[in-house]
mmCIF file of N, CA, C and O in Angstrom:
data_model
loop_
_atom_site.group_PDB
_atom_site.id
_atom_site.type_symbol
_atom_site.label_atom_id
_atom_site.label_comp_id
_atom_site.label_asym_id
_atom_site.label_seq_id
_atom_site.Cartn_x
_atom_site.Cartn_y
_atom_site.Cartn_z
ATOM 1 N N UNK A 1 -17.832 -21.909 14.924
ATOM 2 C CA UNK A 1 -16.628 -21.432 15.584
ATOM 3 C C UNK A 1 -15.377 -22.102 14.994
ATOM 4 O O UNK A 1 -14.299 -21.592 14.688
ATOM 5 N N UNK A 2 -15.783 -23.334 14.914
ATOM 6 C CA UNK A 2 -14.257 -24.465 14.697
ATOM 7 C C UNK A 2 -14.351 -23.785 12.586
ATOM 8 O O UNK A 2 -13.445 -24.331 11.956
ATOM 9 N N UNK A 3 -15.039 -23.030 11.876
ATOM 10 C CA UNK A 3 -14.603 -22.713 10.786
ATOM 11 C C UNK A 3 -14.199 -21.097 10.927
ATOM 12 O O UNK A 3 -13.528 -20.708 9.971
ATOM 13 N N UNK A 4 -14.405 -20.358 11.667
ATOM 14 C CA UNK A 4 -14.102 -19.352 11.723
ATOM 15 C C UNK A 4 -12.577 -19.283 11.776
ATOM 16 O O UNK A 4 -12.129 -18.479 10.958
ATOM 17 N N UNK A 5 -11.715 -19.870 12.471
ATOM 18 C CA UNK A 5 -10.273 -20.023 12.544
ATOM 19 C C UNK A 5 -9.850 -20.545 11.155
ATOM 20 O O UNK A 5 -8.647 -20.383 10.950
ATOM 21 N N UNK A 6 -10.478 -21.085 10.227
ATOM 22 C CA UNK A 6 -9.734 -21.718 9.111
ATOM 23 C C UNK A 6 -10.126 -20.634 8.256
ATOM 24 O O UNK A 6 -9.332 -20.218 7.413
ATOM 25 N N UNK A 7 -11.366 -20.090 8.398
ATOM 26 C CA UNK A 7 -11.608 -18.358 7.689
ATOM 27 C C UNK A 7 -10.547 -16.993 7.884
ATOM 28 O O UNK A 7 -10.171 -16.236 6.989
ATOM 29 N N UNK A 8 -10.229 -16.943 9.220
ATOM 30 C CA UNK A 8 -9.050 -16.242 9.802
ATOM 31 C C UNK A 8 -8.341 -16.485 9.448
ATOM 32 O O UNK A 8 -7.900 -15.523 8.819
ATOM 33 N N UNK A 9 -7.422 -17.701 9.322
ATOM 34 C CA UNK A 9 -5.978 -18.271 8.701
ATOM 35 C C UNK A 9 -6.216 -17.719 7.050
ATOM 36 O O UNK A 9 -5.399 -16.952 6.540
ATOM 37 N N UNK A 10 -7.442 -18.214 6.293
ATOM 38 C CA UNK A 10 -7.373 -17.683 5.273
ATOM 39 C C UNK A 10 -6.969 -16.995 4.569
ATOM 40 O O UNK A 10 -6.284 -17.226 3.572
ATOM 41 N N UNK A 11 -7.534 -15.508 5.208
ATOM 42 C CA UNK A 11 -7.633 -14.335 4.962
ATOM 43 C C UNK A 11 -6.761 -13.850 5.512
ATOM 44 O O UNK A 11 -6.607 -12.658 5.249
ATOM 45 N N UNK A 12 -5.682 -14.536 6.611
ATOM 46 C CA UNK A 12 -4.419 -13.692 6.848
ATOM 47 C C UNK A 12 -3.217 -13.917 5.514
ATOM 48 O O UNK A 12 -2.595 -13.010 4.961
ATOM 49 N N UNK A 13 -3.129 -15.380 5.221
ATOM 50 C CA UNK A 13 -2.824 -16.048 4.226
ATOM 51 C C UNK A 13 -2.516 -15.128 2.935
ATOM 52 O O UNK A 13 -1.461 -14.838 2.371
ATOM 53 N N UNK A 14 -3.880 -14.784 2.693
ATOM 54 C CA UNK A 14 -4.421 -14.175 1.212
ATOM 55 C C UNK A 14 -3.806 -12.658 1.266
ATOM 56 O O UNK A 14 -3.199 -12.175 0.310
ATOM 57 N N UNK A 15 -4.033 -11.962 2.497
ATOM 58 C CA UNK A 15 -3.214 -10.702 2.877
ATOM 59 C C UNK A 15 -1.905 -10.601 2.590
ATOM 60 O O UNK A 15 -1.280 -9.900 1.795
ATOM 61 N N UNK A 16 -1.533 -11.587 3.534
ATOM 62 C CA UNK A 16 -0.028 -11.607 3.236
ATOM 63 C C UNK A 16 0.342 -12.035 1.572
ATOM 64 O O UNK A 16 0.858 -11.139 0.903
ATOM 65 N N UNK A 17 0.222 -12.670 1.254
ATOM 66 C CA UNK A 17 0.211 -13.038 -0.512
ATOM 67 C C UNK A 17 0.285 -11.485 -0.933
ATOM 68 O O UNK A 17 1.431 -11.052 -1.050
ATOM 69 N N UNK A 18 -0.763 -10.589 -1.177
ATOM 70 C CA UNK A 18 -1.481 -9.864 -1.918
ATOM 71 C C UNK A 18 -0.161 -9.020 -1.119
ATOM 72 O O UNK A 18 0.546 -8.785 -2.099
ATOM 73 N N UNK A 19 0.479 -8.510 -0.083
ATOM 74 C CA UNK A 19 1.064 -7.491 0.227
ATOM 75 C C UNK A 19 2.280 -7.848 -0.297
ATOM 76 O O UNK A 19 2.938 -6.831 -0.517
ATOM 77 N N UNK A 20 2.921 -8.954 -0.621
ATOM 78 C CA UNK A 20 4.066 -9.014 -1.182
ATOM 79 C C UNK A 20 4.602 -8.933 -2.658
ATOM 80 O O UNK A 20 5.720 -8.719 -3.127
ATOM 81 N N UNK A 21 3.379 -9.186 -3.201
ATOM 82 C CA UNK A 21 2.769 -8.956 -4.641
ATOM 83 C C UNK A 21 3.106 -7.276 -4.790
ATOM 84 O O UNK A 21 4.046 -7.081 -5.561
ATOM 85 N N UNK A 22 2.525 -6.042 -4.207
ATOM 86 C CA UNK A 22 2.406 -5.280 -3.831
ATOM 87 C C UNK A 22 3.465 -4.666 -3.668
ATOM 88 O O UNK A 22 3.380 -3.521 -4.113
ATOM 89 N N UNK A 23 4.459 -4.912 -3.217
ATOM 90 C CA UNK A 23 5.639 -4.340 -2.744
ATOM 91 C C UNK A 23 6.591 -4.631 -3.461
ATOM 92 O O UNK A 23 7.704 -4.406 -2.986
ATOM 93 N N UNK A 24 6.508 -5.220 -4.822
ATOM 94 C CA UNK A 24 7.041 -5.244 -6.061
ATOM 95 C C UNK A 24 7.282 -4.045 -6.915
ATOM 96 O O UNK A 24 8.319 -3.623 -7.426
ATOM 97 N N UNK A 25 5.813 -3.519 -6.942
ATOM 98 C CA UNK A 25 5.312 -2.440 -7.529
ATOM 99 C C UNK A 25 5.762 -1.072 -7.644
ATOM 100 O O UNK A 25 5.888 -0.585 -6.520
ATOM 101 N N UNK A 26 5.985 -0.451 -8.356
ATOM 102 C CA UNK A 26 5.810 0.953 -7.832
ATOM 103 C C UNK A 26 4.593 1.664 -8.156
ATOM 104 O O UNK A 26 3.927 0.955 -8.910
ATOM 105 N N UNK A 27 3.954 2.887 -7.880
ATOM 106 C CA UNK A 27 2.707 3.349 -7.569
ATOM 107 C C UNK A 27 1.865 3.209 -9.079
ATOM 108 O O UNK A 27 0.799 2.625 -9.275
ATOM 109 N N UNK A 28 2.881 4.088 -10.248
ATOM 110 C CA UNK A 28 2.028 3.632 -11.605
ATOM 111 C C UNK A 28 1.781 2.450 -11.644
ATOM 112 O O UNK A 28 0.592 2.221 -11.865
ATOM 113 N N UNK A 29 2.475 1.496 -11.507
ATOM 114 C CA UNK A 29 2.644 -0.053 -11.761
ATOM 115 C C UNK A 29 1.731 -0.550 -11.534
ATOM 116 O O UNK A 29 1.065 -1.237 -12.309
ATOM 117 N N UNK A 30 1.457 -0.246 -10.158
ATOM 118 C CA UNK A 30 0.495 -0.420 -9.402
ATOM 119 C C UNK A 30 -0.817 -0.277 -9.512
ATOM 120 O O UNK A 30 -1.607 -1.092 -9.034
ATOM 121 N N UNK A 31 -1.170 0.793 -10.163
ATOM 122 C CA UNK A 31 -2.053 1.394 -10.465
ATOM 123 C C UNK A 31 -2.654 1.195 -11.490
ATOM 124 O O UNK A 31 -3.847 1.493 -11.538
ATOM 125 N N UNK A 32 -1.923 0.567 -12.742
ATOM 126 C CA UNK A 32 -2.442 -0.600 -13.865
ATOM 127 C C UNK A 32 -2.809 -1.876 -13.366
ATOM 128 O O UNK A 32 -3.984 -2.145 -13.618
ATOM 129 N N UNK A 33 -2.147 -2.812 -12.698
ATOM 130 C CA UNK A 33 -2.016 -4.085 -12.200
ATOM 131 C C UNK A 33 -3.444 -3.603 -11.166
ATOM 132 O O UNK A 33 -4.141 -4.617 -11.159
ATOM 133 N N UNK A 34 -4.082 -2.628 -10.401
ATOM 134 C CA UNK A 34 -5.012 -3.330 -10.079
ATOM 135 C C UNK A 34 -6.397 -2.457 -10.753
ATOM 136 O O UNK A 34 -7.369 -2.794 -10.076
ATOM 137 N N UNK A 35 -6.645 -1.877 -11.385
ATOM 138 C CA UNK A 35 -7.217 -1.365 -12.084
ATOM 139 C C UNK A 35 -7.691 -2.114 -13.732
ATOM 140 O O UNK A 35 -8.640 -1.984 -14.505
ATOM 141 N N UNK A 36 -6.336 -2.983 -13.685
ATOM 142 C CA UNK A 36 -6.047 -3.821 -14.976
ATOM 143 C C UNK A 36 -6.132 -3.002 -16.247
ATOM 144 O O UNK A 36 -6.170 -1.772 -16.298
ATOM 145 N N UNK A 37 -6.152 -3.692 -17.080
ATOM 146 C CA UNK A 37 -5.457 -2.972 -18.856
ATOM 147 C C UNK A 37 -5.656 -3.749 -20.056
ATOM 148 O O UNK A 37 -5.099 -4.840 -19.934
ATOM 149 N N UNK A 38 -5.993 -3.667 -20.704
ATOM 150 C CA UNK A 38 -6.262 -4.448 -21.867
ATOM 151 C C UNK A 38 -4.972 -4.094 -23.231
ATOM 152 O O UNK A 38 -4.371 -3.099 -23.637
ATOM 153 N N UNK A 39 -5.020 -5.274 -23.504
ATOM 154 C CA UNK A 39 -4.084 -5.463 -24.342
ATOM 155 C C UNK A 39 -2.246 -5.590 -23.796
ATOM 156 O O UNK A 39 -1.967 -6.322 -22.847
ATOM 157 N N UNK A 40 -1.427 -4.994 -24.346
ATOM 158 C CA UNK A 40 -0.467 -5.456 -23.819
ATOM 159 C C UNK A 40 0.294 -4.084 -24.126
ATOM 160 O O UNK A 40 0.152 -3.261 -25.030
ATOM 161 N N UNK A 41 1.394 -4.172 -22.725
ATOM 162 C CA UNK A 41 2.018 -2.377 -21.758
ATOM 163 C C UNK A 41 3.620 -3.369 -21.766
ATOM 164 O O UNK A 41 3.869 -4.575 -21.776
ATOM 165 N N UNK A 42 4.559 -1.951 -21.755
ATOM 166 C CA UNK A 42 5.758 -2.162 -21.177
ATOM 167 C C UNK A 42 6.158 -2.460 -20.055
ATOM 168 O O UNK A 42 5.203 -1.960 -19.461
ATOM 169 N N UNK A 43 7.010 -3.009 -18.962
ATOM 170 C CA UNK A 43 7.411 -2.663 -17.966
ATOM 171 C C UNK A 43 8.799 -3.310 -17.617
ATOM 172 O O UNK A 43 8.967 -4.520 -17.766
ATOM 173 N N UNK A 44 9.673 -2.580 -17.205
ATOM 174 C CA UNK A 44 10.529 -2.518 -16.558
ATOM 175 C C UNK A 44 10.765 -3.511 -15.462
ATOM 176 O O UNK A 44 10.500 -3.291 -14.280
ATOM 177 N N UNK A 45 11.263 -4.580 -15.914
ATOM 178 C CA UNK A 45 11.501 -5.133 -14.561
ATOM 179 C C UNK A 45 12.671 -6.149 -13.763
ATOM 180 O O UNK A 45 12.963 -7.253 -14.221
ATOM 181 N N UNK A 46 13.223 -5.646 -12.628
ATOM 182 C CA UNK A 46 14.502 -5.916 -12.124
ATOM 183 C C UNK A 46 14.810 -7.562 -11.601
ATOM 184 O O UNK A 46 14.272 -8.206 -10.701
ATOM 185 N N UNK A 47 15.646 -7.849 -12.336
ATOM 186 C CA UNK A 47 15.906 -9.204 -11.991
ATOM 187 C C UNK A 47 17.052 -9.633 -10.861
ATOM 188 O O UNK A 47 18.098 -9.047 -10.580
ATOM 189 N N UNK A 48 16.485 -10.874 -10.305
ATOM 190 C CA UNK A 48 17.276 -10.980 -9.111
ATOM 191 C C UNK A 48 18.919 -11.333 -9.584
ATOM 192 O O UNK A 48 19.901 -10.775 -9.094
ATOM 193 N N UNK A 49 18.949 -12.161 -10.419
ATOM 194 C CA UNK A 49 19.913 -12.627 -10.706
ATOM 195 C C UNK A 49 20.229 -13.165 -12.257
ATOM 196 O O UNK A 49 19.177 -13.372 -12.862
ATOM 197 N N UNK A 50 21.399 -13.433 -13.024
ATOM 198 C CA UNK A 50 21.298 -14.251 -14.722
ATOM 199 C C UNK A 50 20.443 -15.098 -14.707
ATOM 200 O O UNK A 50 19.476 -15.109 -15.468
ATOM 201 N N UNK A 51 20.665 -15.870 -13.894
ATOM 202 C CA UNK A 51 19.980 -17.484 -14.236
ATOM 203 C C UNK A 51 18.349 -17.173 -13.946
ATOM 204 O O UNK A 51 17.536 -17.800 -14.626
ATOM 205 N N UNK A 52 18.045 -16.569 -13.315
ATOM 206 C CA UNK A 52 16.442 -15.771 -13.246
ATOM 207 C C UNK A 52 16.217 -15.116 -14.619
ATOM 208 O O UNK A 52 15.286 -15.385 -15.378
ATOM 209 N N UNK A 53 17.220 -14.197 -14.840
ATOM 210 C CA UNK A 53 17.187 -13.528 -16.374
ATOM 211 C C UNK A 53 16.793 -14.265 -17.077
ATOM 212 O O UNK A 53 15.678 -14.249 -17.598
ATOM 213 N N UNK A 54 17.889 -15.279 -17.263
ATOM 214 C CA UNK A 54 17.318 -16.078 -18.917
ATOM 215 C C UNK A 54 16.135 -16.684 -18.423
ATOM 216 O O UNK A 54 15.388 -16.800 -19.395
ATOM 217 N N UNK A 55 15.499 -17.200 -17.242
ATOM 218 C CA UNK A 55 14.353 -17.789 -17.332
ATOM 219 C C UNK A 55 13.516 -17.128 -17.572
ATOM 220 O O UNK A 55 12.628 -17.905 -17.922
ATOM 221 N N UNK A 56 12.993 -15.747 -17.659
ATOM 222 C CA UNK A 56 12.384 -14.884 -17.482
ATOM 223 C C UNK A 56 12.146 -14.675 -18.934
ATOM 224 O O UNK A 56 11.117 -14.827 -19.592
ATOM 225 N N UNK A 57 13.726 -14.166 -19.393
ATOM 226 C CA UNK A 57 13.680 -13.961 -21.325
ATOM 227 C C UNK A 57 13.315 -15.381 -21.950
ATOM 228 O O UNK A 57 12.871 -15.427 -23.097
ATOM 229 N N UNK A 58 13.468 -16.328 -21.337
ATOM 230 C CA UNK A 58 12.837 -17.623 -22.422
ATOM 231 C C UNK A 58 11.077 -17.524 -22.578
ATOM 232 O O UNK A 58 10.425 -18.070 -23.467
ATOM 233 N N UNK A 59 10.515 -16.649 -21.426
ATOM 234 C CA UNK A 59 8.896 -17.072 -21.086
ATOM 235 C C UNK A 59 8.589 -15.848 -21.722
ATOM 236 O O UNK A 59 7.632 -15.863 -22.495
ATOM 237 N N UNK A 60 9.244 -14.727 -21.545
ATOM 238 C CA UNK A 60 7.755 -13.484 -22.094
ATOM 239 C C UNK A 60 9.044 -12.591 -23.275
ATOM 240 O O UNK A 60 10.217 -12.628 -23.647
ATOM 241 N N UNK A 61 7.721 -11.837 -23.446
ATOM 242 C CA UNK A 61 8.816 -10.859 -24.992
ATOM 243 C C UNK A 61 9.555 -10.163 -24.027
ATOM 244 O O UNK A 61 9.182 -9.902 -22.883
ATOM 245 N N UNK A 62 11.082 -9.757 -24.773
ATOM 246 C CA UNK A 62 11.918 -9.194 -24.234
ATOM 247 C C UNK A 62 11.589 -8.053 -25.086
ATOM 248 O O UNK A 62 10.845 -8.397 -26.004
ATOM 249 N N UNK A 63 11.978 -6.449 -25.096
ATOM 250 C CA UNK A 63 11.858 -5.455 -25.927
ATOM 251 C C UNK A 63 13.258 -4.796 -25.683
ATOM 252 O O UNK A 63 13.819 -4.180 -26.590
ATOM 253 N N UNK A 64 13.863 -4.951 -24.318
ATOM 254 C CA UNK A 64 15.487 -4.348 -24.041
ATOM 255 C C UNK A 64 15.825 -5.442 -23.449
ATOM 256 O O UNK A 64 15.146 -6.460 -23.312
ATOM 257 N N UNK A 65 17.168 -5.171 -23.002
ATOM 258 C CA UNK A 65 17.523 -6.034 -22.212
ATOM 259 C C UNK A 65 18.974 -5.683 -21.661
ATOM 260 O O UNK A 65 19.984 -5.659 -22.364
ATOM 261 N N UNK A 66 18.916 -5.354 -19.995
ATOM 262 C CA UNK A 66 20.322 -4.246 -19.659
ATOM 263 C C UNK A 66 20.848 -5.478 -18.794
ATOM 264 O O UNK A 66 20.384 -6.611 -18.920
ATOM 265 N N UNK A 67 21.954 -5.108 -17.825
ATOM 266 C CA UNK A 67 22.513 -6.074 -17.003
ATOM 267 C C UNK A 67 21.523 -6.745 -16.073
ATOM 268 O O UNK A 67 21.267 -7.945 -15.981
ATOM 269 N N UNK A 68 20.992 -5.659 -15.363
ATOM 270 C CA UNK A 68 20.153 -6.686 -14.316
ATOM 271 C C UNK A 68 18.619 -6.191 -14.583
ATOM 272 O O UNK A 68 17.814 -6.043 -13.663
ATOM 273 N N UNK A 69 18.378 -6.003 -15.674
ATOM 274 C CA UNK A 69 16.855 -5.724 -15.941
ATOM 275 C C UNK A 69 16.669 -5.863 -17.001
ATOM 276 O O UNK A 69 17.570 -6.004 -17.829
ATOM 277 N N UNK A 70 15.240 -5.858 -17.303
ATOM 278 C CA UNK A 70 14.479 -6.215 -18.881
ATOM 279 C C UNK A 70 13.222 -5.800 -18.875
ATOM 280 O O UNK A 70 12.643 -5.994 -17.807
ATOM 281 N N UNK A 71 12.588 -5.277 -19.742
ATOM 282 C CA UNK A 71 11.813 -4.746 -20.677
ATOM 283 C C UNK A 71 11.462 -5.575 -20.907
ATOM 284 O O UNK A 71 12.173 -6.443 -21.414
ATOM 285 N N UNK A 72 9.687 -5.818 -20.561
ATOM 286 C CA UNK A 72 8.788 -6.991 -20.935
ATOM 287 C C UNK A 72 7.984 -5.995 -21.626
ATOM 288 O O UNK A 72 7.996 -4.767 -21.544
ATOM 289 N N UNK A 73 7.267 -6.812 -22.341
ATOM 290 C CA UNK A 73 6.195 -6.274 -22.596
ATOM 291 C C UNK A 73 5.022 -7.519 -22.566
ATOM 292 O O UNK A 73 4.942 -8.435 -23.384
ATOM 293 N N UNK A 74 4.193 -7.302 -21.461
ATOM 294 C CA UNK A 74 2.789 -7.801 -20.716
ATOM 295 C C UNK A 74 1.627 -7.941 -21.180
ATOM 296 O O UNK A 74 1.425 -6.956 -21.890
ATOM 297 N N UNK A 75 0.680 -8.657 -21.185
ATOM 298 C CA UNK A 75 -0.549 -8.748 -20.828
ATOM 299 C C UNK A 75 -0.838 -8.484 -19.496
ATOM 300 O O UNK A 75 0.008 -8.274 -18.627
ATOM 301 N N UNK A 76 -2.293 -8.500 -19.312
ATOM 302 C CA UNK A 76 -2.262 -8.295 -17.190
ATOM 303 C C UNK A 76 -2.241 -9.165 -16.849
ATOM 304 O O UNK A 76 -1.476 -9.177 -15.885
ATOM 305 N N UNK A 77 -2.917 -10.699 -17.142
ATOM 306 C CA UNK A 77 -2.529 -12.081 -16.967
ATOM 307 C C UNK A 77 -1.156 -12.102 -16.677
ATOM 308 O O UNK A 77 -0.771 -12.456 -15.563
ATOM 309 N N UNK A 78 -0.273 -11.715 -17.680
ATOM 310 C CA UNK A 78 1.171 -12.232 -17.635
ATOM 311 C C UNK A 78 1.897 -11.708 -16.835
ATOM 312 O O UNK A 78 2.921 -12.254 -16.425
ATOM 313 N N UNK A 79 1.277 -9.905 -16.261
ATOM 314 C CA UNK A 79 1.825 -9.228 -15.444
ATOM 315 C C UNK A 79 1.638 -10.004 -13.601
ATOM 316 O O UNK A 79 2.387 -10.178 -12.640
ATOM 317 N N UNK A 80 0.388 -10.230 -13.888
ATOM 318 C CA UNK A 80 -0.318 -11.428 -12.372
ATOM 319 C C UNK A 80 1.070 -12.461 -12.320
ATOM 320 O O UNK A 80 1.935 -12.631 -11.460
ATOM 321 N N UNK A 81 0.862 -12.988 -13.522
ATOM 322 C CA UNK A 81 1.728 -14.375 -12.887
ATOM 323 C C UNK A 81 3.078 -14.076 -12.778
ATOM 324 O O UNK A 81 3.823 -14.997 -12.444
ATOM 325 N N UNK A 82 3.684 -12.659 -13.054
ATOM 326 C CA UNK A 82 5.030 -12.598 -12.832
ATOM 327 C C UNK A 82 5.372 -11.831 -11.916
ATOM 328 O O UNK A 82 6.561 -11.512 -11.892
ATOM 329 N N UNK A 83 4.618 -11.380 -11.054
ATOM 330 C CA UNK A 83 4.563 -10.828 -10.162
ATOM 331 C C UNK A 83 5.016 -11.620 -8.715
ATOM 332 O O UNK A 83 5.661 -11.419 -7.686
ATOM 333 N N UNK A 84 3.978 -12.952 -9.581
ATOM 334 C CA UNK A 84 4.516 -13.934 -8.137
ATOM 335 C C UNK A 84 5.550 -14.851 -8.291
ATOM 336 O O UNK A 84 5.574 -15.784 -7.489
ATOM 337 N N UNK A 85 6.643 -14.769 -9.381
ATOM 338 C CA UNK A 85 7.738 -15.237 -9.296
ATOM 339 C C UNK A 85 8.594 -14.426 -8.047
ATOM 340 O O UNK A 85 8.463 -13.249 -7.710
ATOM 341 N N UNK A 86 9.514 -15.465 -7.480
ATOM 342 C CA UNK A 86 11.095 -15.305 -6.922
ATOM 343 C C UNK A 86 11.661 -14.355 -7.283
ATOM 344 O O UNK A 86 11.752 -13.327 -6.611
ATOM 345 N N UNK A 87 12.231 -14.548 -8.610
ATOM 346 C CA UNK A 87 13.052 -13.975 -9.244
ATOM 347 C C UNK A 87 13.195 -12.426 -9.735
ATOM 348 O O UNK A 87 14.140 -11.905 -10.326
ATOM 349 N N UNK A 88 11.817 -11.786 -9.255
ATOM 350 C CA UNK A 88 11.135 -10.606 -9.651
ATOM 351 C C UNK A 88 11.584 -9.957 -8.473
ATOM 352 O O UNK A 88 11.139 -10.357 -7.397
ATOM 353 N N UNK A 89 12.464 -8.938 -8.505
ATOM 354 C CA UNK A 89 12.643 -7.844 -7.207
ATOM 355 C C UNK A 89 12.025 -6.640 -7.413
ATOM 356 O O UNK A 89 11.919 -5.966 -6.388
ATOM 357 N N UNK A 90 11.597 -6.171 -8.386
ATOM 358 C CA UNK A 90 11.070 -4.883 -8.461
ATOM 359 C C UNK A 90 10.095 -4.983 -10.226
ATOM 360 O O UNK A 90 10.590 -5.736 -11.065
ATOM 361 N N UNK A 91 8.967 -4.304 -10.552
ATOM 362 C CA UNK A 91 8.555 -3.512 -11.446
ATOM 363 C C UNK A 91 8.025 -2.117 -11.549
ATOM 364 O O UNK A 91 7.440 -1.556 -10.623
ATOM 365 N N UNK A 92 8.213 -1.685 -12.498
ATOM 366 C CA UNK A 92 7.773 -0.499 -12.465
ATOM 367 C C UNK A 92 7.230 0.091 -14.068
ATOM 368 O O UNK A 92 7.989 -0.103 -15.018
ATOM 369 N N UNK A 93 5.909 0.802 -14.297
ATOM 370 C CA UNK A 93 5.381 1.200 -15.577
ATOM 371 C C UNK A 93 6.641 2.100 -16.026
ATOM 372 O O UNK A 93 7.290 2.845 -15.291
ATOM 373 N N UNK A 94 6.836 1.866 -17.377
ATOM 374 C CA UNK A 94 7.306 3.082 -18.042
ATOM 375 C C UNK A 94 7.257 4.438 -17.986
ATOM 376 O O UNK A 94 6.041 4.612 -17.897
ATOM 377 N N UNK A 95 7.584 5.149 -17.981
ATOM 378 C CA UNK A 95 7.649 7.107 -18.026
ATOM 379 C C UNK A 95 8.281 7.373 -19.476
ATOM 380 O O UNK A 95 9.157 6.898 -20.198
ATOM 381 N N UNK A 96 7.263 8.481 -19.487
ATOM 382 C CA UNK A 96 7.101 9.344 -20.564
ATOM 383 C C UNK A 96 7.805 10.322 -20.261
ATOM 384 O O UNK A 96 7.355 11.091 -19.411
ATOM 385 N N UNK A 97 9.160 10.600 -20.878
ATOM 386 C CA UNK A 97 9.928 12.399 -20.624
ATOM 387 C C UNK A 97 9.503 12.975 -21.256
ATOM 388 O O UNK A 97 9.580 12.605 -22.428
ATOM 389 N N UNK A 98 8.918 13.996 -21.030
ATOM 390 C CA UNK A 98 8.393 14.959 -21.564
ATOM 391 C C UNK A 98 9.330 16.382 -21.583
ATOM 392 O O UNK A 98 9.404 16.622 -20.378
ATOM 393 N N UNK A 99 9.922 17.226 -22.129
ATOM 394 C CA UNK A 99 10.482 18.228 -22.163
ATOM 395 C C UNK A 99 10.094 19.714 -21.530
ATOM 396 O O UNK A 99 8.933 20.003 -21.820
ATOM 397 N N UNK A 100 10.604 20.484 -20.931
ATOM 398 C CA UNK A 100 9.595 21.554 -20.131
ATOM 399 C C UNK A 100 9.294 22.607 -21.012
ATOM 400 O O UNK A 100 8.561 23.526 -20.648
#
């Protein structure tokens, strides 16, 4: 009984983690990150602020780079661990325009 509550706390813990992770995402994004990917993908992703920026452009490849966003390009490892930065308000996979 007395471990069941530290199992509960756990797993509320780990929930909450995993849903905020989550809500980064948008649905493609999403849909690589848990499916995973080999080798290394673009993505789009919105920064909170400069001083987040440059920390962000010092750690992974930059491929663009606009006012408040940048163009990484990932591993899924690298996509995991940046997911759970601060500084990360949004990602999202690339789109393909296609012409009608």
């Amino acid at each position: 009984m007395f471990y069941m509550k530290y199992l509960m706390l756990f797993v509320m813990i780990f929930t909450l983690g995993c849903a905020t992770v989550n809500k980064k995402l948008d649905p493609k994004a999403k849909l690589f990150y848990e499916r995973g990917y080999e080798g290394q993908m673009d993505f789009n992703v919105l920064v909170k602020d400069e001083p987040c920026k440059e920390r962000i452009r010092s750690s992974y490849r930059v491929k663009v780079e606009g006012r408040d966003f940048l163009v990484l390009t990932l591993t899924h490892s690298e996509l995991k661990k940046l997911l759970q930065d601060d500084c990360i308000t949004f990602v999202s996979a690339p789109q393909r325009l296609e012409p009608k």
